[in-house]
Amino acid sequence: MFTKRLFSGIILVILAIIIVGTGGMLLYGTTALISLIGMYELYRVMKIEKNPMGVVGYLTALSYYGLVWFEGHHYVTLMAIVALMVMMSLYVFTFPRFKTEEVTVAFFGVFYVAVMLSYLYQVRVMADGRYLVWLIFISSWGCDTSAYCVGVLFGKHKMAPVLSPKKSIEGAVGGVAGTALLGFLFATAFGSSMTDVANPQAACTAACAIAAVISQIGDLAASAIKRNHNIKDYGHLIPGHGGILDRFDSMLFTAPAIFFAVTFLA
């Protein structure tokens, strides 16, 4: 199991370097595809992955990515309202075929997966995005590793004993501190190449620390959904890791966190 997980992890890192490093249409298309797969995994847990409510969710996600590509962000609110109206129309005119929970989950899935993850691409197209986008991975995967190491060595106080018994407060603090340090080191190495960030070391350190806190919330949120529905993994797409949501759960939160943190700190 460990060998399989390690091999898959190496492949993921290589793919991330190629796809994120290239950016452009490749990253955009990959992000959109991952979002749709993640939505399918979430909808499958809720048993709406193939019904009309789920289809509206997929179409809404595709519409959203169209707006992202054409920089039509001022239409996102309109898109959300139209999507909700369509879902509610289905709910009303086919009553009692659908349950209220199916409407809420279909709508929730668009924003929880597609919108949140889209900030991976949106950070990449920012000024200095070729460097700043890696803060998303540092804040997600770096926080996981730092929190695990500190938790194993010093963890005594449970952070969420019912939801995730192995996570400790010490590990959480270590995750934030370790991620902030990684952000500082990253800026030390690449900050001189950033032209639109006034103080790269301060901005990257603060952004990574903020995103690390939010990263852990994202990880716990995905775990809470799985616990509520008595499943171990969202899928089996990535050997040793589970599904898309199992591997990218914290990144759903770190991507927008880095985008807005850098926007205000740069």
PDB file of C-alpha atoms in Angstrom:
ATOM      1  CA  MET A   1       0.000   0.000   0.000  1.00  0.00           C
ATOM      2  CA  PHE A   2       2.788   2.421   0.923  1.00  0.00           C
ATOM      3  CA  THR A   3       4.669   1.657  -2.294  1.00  0.00           C
ATOM      4  CA  LYS A   4       1.543   2.199  -4.368  1.00  0.00           C
ATOM      5  CA  ARG A   5       0.805   5.483  -2.569  1.00  0.00           C
ATOM      6  CA  LEU A   6       4.407   6.668  -2.973  1.00  0.00           C
ATOM      7  CA  PHE A   7       4.492   5.826  -6.679  1.00  0.00           C
ATOM      8  CA  SER A   8       1.170   7.590  -7.285  1.00  0.00           C
ATOM      9  CA  GLY A   9       2.416  10.583  -5.326  1.00  0.00           C
ATOM     10  CA  ILE A  10       5.540  10.839  -7.471  1.00  0.00           C
ATOM     11  CA  ILE A  11       3.445  10.653 -10.646  1.00  0.00           C
ATOM     12  CA  LEU A  12       1.137  13.387  -9.308  1.00  0.00           C
ATOM     13  CA  VAL A  13       4.087  15.660  -8.553  1.00  0.00           C
ATOM     14  CA  ILE A  14       5.537  15.147 -12.040  1.00  0.00           C
ATOM     15  CA  LEU A  15       2.163  15.849 -13.662  1.00  0.00           C
ATOM     16  CA  ALA A  16       1.687  18.939 -11.483  1.00  0.00           C
ATOM     17  CA  ILE A  17       5.085  20.315 -12.507  1.00  0.00           C
ATOM     18  CA  ILE A  18       4.327  19.779 -16.196  1.00  0.00           C
ATOM     19  CA  ILE A  19       0.705  20.972 -16.219  1.00  0.00           C
ATOM     20  CA  VAL A  20       0.990  23.875 -13.785  1.00  0.00           C
ATOM     21  CA  GLY A  21       4.348  24.896 -15.181  1.00  0.00           C
ATOM     22  CA  THR A  22       2.917  25.024 -18.699  1.00  0.00           C
ATOM     23  CA  GLY A  23      -0.243  26.836 -17.613  1.00  0.00           C
ATOM     24  CA  GLY A  24      -2.587  28.229 -20.252  1.00  0.00           C
ATOM     25  CA  MET A  25      -5.121  25.983 -21.933  1.00  0.00           C
ATOM     26  CA  LEU A  26      -3.501  22.831 -20.538  1.00  0.00           C
ATOM     27  CA  LEU A  27      -3.958  23.899 -16.924  1.00  0.00           C
ATOM     28  CA  TYR A  28      -7.383  25.373 -17.634  1.00  0.00           C
ATOM     29  CA  GLY A  29      -8.656  22.171 -19.256  1.00  0.00           C
ATOM     30  CA  THR A  30      -7.120  19.948 -16.587  1.00  0.00           C
ATOM     31  CA  THR A  31      -8.634  22.038 -13.790  1.00  0.00           C
ATOM     32  CA  ALA A  32     -12.061  21.918 -15.423  1.00  0.00           C
ATOM     33  CA  LEU A  33     -11.800  18.150 -15.926  1.00  0.00           C
ATOM     34  CA  ILE A  34     -10.680  17.548 -12.332  1.00  0.00           C
ATOM     35  CA  SER A  35     -13.569  19.712 -11.145  1.00  0.00           C
ATOM     36  CA  LEU A  36     -16.120  17.652 -13.065  1.00  0.00           C
ATOM     37  CA  ILE A  37     -14.660  14.390 -11.769  1.00  0.00           C
ATOM     38  CA  GLY A  38     -14.673  15.771  -8.225  1.00  0.00           C
ATOM     39  CA  MET A  39     -18.293  16.836  -8.607  1.00  0.00           C
ATOM     40  CA  TYR A  40     -19.162  13.368  -9.909  1.00  0.00           C
ATOM     41  CA  GLU A  41     -17.528  11.816  -6.823  1.00  0.00           C
ATOM     42  CA  LEU A  42     -19.441  14.126  -4.491  1.00  0.00           C
ATOM     43  CA  TYR A  43     -22.719  13.606  -6.339  1.00  0.00           C
ATOM     44  CA  ARG A  44     -22.184   9.835  -6.287  1.00  0.00           C
ATOM     45  CA  VAL A  45     -21.937   9.936  -2.502  1.00  0.00           C
ATOM     46  CA  MET A  46     -25.244  11.828  -2.488  1.00  0.00           C
ATOM     47  CA  LYS A  47     -26.722   9.518  -5.174  1.00  0.00           C
ATOM     48  CA  ILE A  48     -27.461  12.259  -7.692  1.00  0.00           C
ATOM     49  CA  GLU A  49     -24.520  11.685 -10.053  1.00  0.00           C
ATOM     50  CA  LYS A  50     -26.726  10.623 -12.977  1.00  0.00           C
ATOM     51  CA  ASN A  51     -30.065  12.252 -12.331  1.00  0.00           C
ATOM     52  CA  PRO A  52     -31.241  15.545 -13.909  1.00  0.00           C
ATOM     53  CA  MET A  53     -30.321  17.583 -10.821  1.00  0.00           C
ATOM     54  CA  GLY A  54     -26.737  16.403 -11.089  1.00  0.00           C
ATOM     55  CA  VAL A  55     -26.709  17.112 -14.841  1.00  0.00           C
ATOM     56  CA  VAL A  56     -27.716  20.713 -14.150  1.00  0.00           C
ATOM     57  CA  GLY A  57     -24.831  20.891 -11.707  1.00  0.00           C
ATOM     58  CA  TYR A  58     -22.329  19.675 -14.340  1.00  0.00           C
ATOM     59  CA  LEU A  59     -23.689  22.125 -16.929  1.00  0.00           C
ATOM     60  CA  THR A  60     -23.460  24.952 -14.426  1.00  0.00           C
ATOM     61  CA  ALA A  61     -19.831  24.073 -13.722  1.00  0.00           C
ATOM     62  CA  LEU A  62     -19.058  24.081 -17.455  1.00  0.00           C
ATOM     63  CA  SER A  63     -20.800  27.447 -17.799  1.00  0.00           C
ATOM     64  CA  TYR A  64     -18.731  28.791 -14.930  1.00  0.00           C
ATOM     65  CA  TYR A  65     -15.483  27.667 -16.543  1.00  0.00           C
ATOM     66  CA  GLY A  66     -16.609  29.364 -19.740  1.00  0.00           C
ATOM     67  CA  LEU A  67     -16.949  32.594 -17.769  1.00  0.00           C
ATOM     68  CA  VAL A  68     -13.493  32.073 -16.255  1.00  0.00           C
ATOM     69  CA  TRP A  69     -11.911  31.572 -19.679  1.00  0.00           C
ATOM     70  CA  PHE A  70     -13.577  34.650 -21.170  1.00  0.00           C
ATOM     71  CA  GLU A  71     -13.027  36.692 -17.988  1.00  0.00           C
ATOM     72  CA  GLY A  72     -16.749  37.150 -17.454  1.00  0.00           C
ATOM     73  CA  HIS A  73     -16.511  37.095 -13.668  1.00  0.00           C
ATOM     74  CA  HIS A  74     -19.172  39.797 -13.350  1.00  0.00           C
ATOM     75  CA  TYR A  75     -21.705  37.253 -14.665  1.00  0.00           C
ATOM     76  CA  VAL A  76     -21.016  34.609 -11.990  1.00  0.00           C
ATOM     77  CA  THR A  77     -23.816  35.856  -9.734  1.00  0.00           C
ATOM     78  CA  LEU A  78     -26.234  35.741 -12.676  1.00  0.00           C
ATOM     79  CA  MET A  79     -25.051  32.214 -13.485  1.00  0.00           C
ATOM     80  CA  ALA A  80     -25.653  31.123  -9.880  1.00  0.00           C
ATOM     81  CA  ILE A  81     -29.162  32.602  -9.861  1.00  0.00           C
ATOM     82  CA  VAL A  82     -30.083  30.989 -13.186  1.00  0.00           C
ATOM     83  CA  ALA A  83     -28.714  27.624 -12.047  1.00  0.00           C
ATOM     84  CA  LEU A  84     -30.702  27.772  -8.822  1.00  0.00           C
ATOM     85  CA  MET A  85     -33.852  28.779 -10.717  1.00  0.00           C
ATOM     86  CA  VAL A  86     -33.433  25.823 -13.099  1.00  0.00           C
ATOM     87  CA  MET A  87     -32.888  23.427 -10.202  1.00  0.00           C
ATOM     88  CA  MET A  88     -35.891  24.779  -8.323  1.00  0.00           C
ATOM     89  CA  SER A  89     -38.013  24.554 -11.468  1.00  0.00           C
ATOM     90  CA  LEU A  90     -37.085  20.892 -11.798  1.00  0.00           C
ATOM     91  CA  TYR A  91     -37.898  20.431  -8.129  1.00  0.00           C
ATOM     92  CA  VAL A  92     -41.285  22.128  -8.415  1.00  0.00           C
ATOM     93  CA  PHE A  93     -42.580  20.835 -11.753  1.00  0.00           C
ATOM     94  CA  THR A  94     -41.605  17.214 -11.110  1.00  0.00           C
ATOM     95  CA  PHE A  95     -42.627  17.197  -7.451  1.00  0.00           C
ATOM     96  CA  PRO A  96     -42.229  14.919  -5.527  1.00  0.00           C
ATOM     97  CA  ARG A  97     -39.552  13.266  -7.683  1.00  0.00           C
ATOM     98  CA  PHE A  98     -36.642  15.142  -6.080  1.00  0.00           C
ATOM     99  CA  LYS A  99     -35.865  15.832  -2.459  1.00  0.00           C
ATOM    100  CA  THR A 100     -34.847  19.213  -1.099  1.00  0.00           C
ATOM    101  CA  GLU A 101     -31.440  17.770  -0.184  1.00  0.00           C
ATOM    102  CA  GLU A 102     -30.767  16.874  -3.829  1.00  0.00           C
ATOM    103  CA  VAL A 103     -31.273  20.481  -4.883  1.00  0.00           C
ATOM    104  CA  THR A 104     -29.002  21.828  -2.165  1.00  0.00           C
ATOM    105  CA  VAL A 105     -26.251  19.278  -2.826  1.00  0.00           C
ATOM    106  CA  ALA A 106     -26.341  19.864  -6.596  1.00  0.00           C
ATOM    107  CA  PHE A 107     -25.989  23.622  -6.070  1.00  0.00           C
ATOM    108  CA  PHE A 108     -23.420  23.220  -3.296  1.00  0.00           C
ATOM    109  CA  GLY A 109     -21.259  20.916  -5.429  1.00  0.00           C
ATOM    110  CA  VAL A 110     -20.758  23.560  -8.104  1.00  0.00           C
ATOM    111  CA  PHE A 111     -19.218  26.000  -5.653  1.00  0.00           C
ATOM    112  CA  TYR A 112     -17.520  23.540  -3.318  1.00  0.00           C
ATOM    113  CA  VAL A 113     -15.641  21.810  -6.125  1.00  0.00           C
ATOM    114  CA  ALA A 114     -15.706  23.687  -9.439  1.00  0.00           C
ATOM    115  CA  VAL A 115     -15.594  27.296  -8.277  1.00  0.00           C
ATOM    116  CA  MET A 116     -13.123  26.720  -5.447  1.00  0.00           C
ATOM    117  CA  LEU A 117     -10.709  24.659  -7.558  1.00  0.00           C
ATOM    118  CA  SER A 118     -10.862  27.128 -10.465  1.00  0.00           C
ATOM    119  CA  TYR A 119      -8.644  29.453  -8.431  1.00  0.00           C
ATOM    120  CA  LEU A 120      -5.733  27.135  -9.228  1.00  0.00           C
ATOM    121  CA  TYR A 121      -5.964  28.409 -12.793  1.00  0.00           C
ATOM    122  CA  GLN A 122      -6.869  31.937 -11.726  1.00  0.00           C
ATOM    123  CA  VAL A 123      -3.756  32.241  -9.559  1.00  0.00           C
ATOM    124  CA  ARG A 124      -1.638  30.930 -12.443  1.00  0.00           C
ATOM    125  CA  VAL A 125      -2.820  33.734 -14.760  1.00  0.00           C
ATOM    126  CA  MET A 126      -2.156  36.466 -12.183  1.00  0.00           C
ATOM    127  CA  ALA A 127       0.886  38.701 -12.477  1.00  0.00           C
ATOM    128  CA  ASP A 128       3.768  36.549 -11.185  1.00  0.00           C
ATOM    129  CA  GLY A 129       1.351  33.627 -11.270  1.00  0.00           C
ATOM    130  CA  ARG A 130       4.026  31.284 -12.603  1.00  0.00           C
ATOM    131  CA  TYR A 131       5.593  31.550  -9.137  1.00  0.00           C
ATOM    132  CA  LEU A 132       2.612  32.288  -6.885  1.00  0.00           C
ATOM    133  CA  VAL A 133       0.637  29.243  -8.052  1.00  0.00           C
ATOM    134  CA  TRP A 134       3.089  26.958  -6.249  1.00  0.00           C
ATOM    135  CA  LEU A 135       2.027  28.509  -2.942  1.00  0.00           C
ATOM    136  CA  ILE A 136      -1.233  26.565  -3.358  1.00  0.00           C
ATOM    137  CA  PHE A 137       0.660  23.274  -3.355  1.00  0.00           C
ATOM    138  CA  ILE A 138       2.959  24.389  -0.547  1.00  0.00           C
ATOM    139  CA  SER A 139      -0.044  25.352   1.561  1.00  0.00           C
ATOM    140  CA  SER A 140      -1.850  22.090   0.857  1.00  0.00           C
ATOM    141  CA  TRP A 141       0.719  19.322   0.632  1.00  0.00           C
ATOM    142  CA  GLY A 142       3.336  21.145   2.714  1.00  0.00           C
ATOM    143  CA  CYS A 143       0.850  21.705   5.514  1.00  0.00           C
ATOM    144  CA  ASP A 144      -0.188  18.031   5.471  1.00  0.00           C
ATOM    145  CA  THR A 145       3.422  16.890   5.763  1.00  0.00           C
ATOM    146  CA  SER A 146       4.404  19.430   8.427  1.00  0.00           C
ATOM    147  CA  ALA A 147       1.314  18.750  10.514  1.00  0.00           C
ATOM    148  CA  TYR A 148       1.868  14.979  10.299  1.00  0.00           C
ATOM    149  CA  CYS A 149       5.521  15.185  11.356  1.00  0.00           C
ATOM    150  CA  VAL A 150       4.901  17.571  14.269  1.00  0.00           C
ATOM    151  CA  GLY A 151       1.806  15.631  15.313  1.00  0.00           C
ATOM    152  CA  VAL A 152       3.684  12.326  15.433  1.00  0.00           C
ATOM    153  CA  LEU A 153       6.519  13.844  17.464  1.00  0.00           C
ATOM    154  CA  PHE A 154       4.662  16.187  19.803  1.00  0.00           C
ATOM    155  CA  GLY A 155       0.906  15.654  19.389  1.00  0.00           C
ATOM    156  CA  LYS A 156      -0.955  15.278  22.692  1.00  0.00           C
ATOM    157  CA  HIS A 157      -4.144  17.328  22.453  1.00  0.00           C
ATOM    158  CA  LYS A 158      -6.812  16.155  19.992  1.00  0.00           C
ATOM    159  CA  MET A 159      -8.060  18.822  17.608  1.00  0.00           C
ATOM    160  CA  ALA A 160     -11.203  17.023  16.399  1.00  0.00           C
ATOM    161  CA  PRO A 161     -11.420  13.785  18.401  1.00  0.00           C
ATOM    162  CA  VAL A 162     -14.658  12.530  16.860  1.00  0.00           C
ATOM    163  CA  LEU A 163     -14.030  13.579  13.278  1.00  0.00           C
ATOM    164  CA  SER A 164     -10.278  12.890  12.997  1.00  0.00           C
ATOM    165  CA  PRO A 165      -8.813  11.275  16.132  1.00  0.00           C
ATOM    166  CA  LYS A 166      -5.225  11.308  14.832  1.00  0.00           C
ATOM    167  CA  LYS A 167      -5.070  15.074  14.273  1.00  0.00           C
ATOM    168  CA  SER A 168      -3.686  17.122  17.144  1.00  0.00           C
ATOM    169  CA  ILE A 169      -3.574  20.805  18.035  1.00  0.00           C
ATOM    170  CA  GLU A 170       0.213  20.584  18.117  1.00  0.00           C
ATOM    171  CA  GLY A 171       0.188  19.106  14.613  1.00  0.00           C
ATOM    172  CA  ALA A 172      -2.111  21.869  13.369  1.00  0.00           C
ATOM    173  CA  VAL A 173       0.149  24.580  14.771  1.00  0.00           C
ATOM    174  CA  GLY A 174       3.183  22.801  13.348  1.00  0.00           C
ATOM    175  CA  GLY A 175       1.466  22.601   9.976  1.00  0.00           C
ATOM    176  CA  VAL A 176       0.907  26.359   9.912  1.00  0.00           C
ATOM    177  CA  ALA A 177       4.436  27.145  11.121  1.00  0.00           C
ATOM    178  CA  GLY A 178       6.030  24.675   8.704  1.00  0.00           C
ATOM    179  CA  THR A 179       4.021  26.001   5.774  1.00  0.00           C
ATOM    180  CA  ALA A 180       4.894  29.604   6.640  1.00  0.00           C
ATOM    181  CA  LEU A 181       8.571  28.602   6.688  1.00  0.00           C
ATOM    182  CA  LEU A 182       8.236  26.890   3.310  1.00  0.00           C
ATOM    183  CA  GLY A 183       6.579  30.024   1.931  1.00  0.00           C
ATOM    184  CA  PHE A 184       9.448  32.141   3.235  1.00  0.00           C
ATOM    185  CA  LEU A 185      12.064  29.813   1.729  1.00  0.00           C
ATOM    186  CA  PHE A 186      10.192  29.744  -1.583  1.00  0.00           C
ATOM    187  CA  ALA A 187      10.122  33.550  -1.710  1.00  0.00           C
ATOM    188  CA  THR A 188      13.794  33.686  -0.768  1.00  0.00           C
ATOM    189  CA  ALA A 189      14.582  31.485  -3.747  1.00  0.00           C
ATOM    190  CA  PHE A 190      12.228  33.028  -6.316  1.00  0.00           C
ATOM    191  CA  GLY A 191      11.237  36.421  -4.904  1.00  0.00           C
ATOM    192  CA  SER A 192      13.764  38.312  -7.004  1.00  0.00           C
ATOM    193  CA  SER A 193      11.936  37.124 -10.131  1.00  0.00           C
ATOM    194  CA  MET A 194       8.570  38.445  -8.916  1.00  0.00           C
ATOM    195  CA  THR A 195       7.918  41.877 -10.388  1.00  0.00           C
ATOM    196  CA  ASP A 196       4.458  42.685  -8.979  1.00  0.00           C
ATOM    197  CA  VAL A 197       4.910  41.608  -5.354  1.00  0.00           C
ATOM    198  CA  ALA A 198       6.357  44.418  -3.245  1.00  0.00           C
ATOM    199  CA  ASN A 199       7.771  42.232  -0.470  1.00  0.00           C
ATOM    200  CA  PRO A 200       7.774  38.610  -1.653  1.00  0.00           C
ATOM    201  CA  GLN A 201       9.108  37.091   1.569  1.00  0.00           C
ATOM    202  CA  ALA A 202       6.511  38.781   3.780  1.00  0.00           C
ATOM    203  CA  ALA A 203       3.657  38.231   1.317  1.00  0.00           C
ATOM    204  CA  CYS A 204       4.423  34.566   0.633  1.00  0.00           C
ATOM    205  CA  THR A 205       5.023  33.761   4.304  1.00  0.00           C
ATOM    206  CA  ALA A 206       1.746  35.389   5.388  1.00  0.00           C
ATOM    207  CA  ALA A 207      -0.244  33.958   2.478  1.00  0.00           C
ATOM    208  CA  CYS A 208       1.012  30.425   3.177  1.00  0.00           C
ATOM    209  CA  ALA A 209       0.266  30.734   6.892  1.00  0.00           C
ATOM    210  CA  ILE A 210      -3.294  31.905   6.190  1.00  0.00           C
ATOM    211  CA  ALA A 211      -3.851  29.214   3.575  1.00  0.00           C
ATOM    212  CA  ALA A 212      -2.429  26.527   5.890  1.00  0.00           C
ATOM    213  CA  VAL A 213      -5.103  27.275   8.490  1.00  0.00           C
ATOM    214  CA  ILE A 214      -7.811  27.116   5.835  1.00  0.00           C
ATOM    215  CA  SER A 215      -6.222  23.995   4.313  1.00  0.00           C
ATOM    216  CA  GLN A 216      -6.842  22.036   7.493  1.00  0.00           C
ATOM    217  CA  ILE A 217     -10.465  23.133   7.536  1.00  0.00           C
ATOM    218  CA  GLY A 218     -10.800  21.868   3.965  1.00  0.00           C
ATOM    219  CA  ASP A 219      -9.297  18.523   4.905  1.00  0.00           C
ATOM    220  CA  LEU A 220     -11.647  18.141   7.868  1.00  0.00           C
ATOM    221  CA  ALA A 221     -14.657  19.247   5.816  1.00  0.00           C
ATOM    222  CA  ALA A 222     -14.068  16.480   3.277  1.00  0.00           C
ATOM    223  CA  SER A 223     -13.616  13.987   6.113  1.00  0.00           C
ATOM    224  CA  ALA A 224     -16.857  15.140   7.732  1.00  0.00           C
ATOM    225  CA  ILE A 225     -18.812  14.479   4.542  1.00  0.00           C
ATOM    226  CA  LYS A 226     -17.310  10.988   4.306  1.00  0.00           C
ATOM    227  CA  ARG A 227     -18.104  10.275   7.960  1.00  0.00           C
ATOM    228  CA  ASN A 228     -21.687  11.452   7.506  1.00  0.00           C
ATOM    229  CA  HIS A 229     -22.141   8.983   4.667  1.00  0.00           C
ATOM    230  CA  ASN A 230     -20.019   6.111   6.015  1.00  0.00           C
ATOM    231  CA  ILE A 231     -17.496   5.923   3.184  1.00  0.00           C
ATOM    232  CA  LYS A 232     -13.718   5.553   3.368  1.00  0.00           C
ATOM    233  CA  ASP A 233     -12.774   7.214   0.068  1.00  0.00           C
ATOM    234  CA  TYR A 234     -14.578   9.280  -2.556  1.00  0.00           C
ATOM    235  CA  GLY A 235     -13.221   7.048  -5.326  1.00  0.00           C
ATOM    236  CA  HIS A 236     -10.357   4.884  -6.556  1.00  0.00           C
ATOM    237  CA  LEU A 237      -9.030   6.969  -9.422  1.00  0.00           C
ATOM    238  CA  ILE A 238      -5.631   7.602  -7.802  1.00  0.00           C
ATOM    239  CA  PRO A 239      -4.068   4.328  -6.530  1.00  0.00           C
ATOM    240  CA  GLY A 240      -3.232   4.543  -2.848  1.00  0.00           C
ATOM    241  CA  HIS A 241      -4.886   7.950  -2.467  1.00  0.00           C
ATOM    242  CA  GLY A 242      -8.531   7.400  -3.351  1.00  0.00           C
ATOM    243  CA  GLY A 243     -10.475   9.799  -5.538  1.00  0.00           C
ATOM    244  CA  ILE A 244      -9.962  13.353  -6.693  1.00  0.00           C
ATOM    245  CA  LEU A 245     -11.626  14.766  -3.577  1.00  0.00           C
ATOM    246  CA  ASP A 246      -9.452  12.606  -1.330  1.00  0.00           C
ATOM    247  CA  ARG A 247      -6.286  14.097  -2.837  1.00  0.00           C
ATOM    248  CA  PHE A 248      -7.452  17.644  -3.582  1.00  0.00           C
ATOM    249  CA  ASP A 249      -9.740  18.236  -0.585  1.00  0.00           C
ATOM    250  CA  SER A 250      -7.471  20.784   1.098  1.00  0.00           C
ATOM    251  CA  MET A 251      -6.505  22.363  -2.233  1.00  0.00           C
ATOM    252  CA  LEU A 252     -10.151  23.295  -2.791  1.00  0.00           C
ATOM    253  CA  PHE A 253      -9.633  25.691   0.103  1.00  0.00           C
ATOM    254  CA  THR A 254      -6.002  26.739  -0.392  1.00  0.00           C
ATOM    255  CA  ALA A 255      -6.490  27.803  -4.029  1.00  0.00           C
ATOM    256  CA  PRO A 256      -8.965  30.639  -3.299  1.00  0.00           C
ATOM    257  CA  ALA A 257      -7.163  31.407  -0.024  1.00  0.00           C
ATOM    258  CA  ILE A 258      -3.883  32.040  -1.848  1.00  0.00           C
ATOM    259  CA  PHE A 259      -5.632  34.035  -4.581  1.00  0.00           C
ATOM    260  CA  PHE A 260      -7.251  36.473  -2.172  1.00  0.00           C
ATOM    261  CA  ALA A 261      -4.352  36.542   0.290  1.00  0.00           C
ATOM    262  CA  VAL A 262      -1.885  37.452  -2.447  1.00  0.00           C
ATOM    263  CA  THR A 263      -4.324  39.953  -3.931  1.00  0.00           C
ATOM    264  CA  PHE A 264      -4.470  41.882  -0.665  1.00  0.00           C
ATOM    265  CA  LEU A 265      -0.886  41.295   0.501  1.00  0.00           C
ATOM    266  CA  ALA A 266       1.079  41.839  -2.716  1.00  0.00           C
TER     267      ALA A 266
END
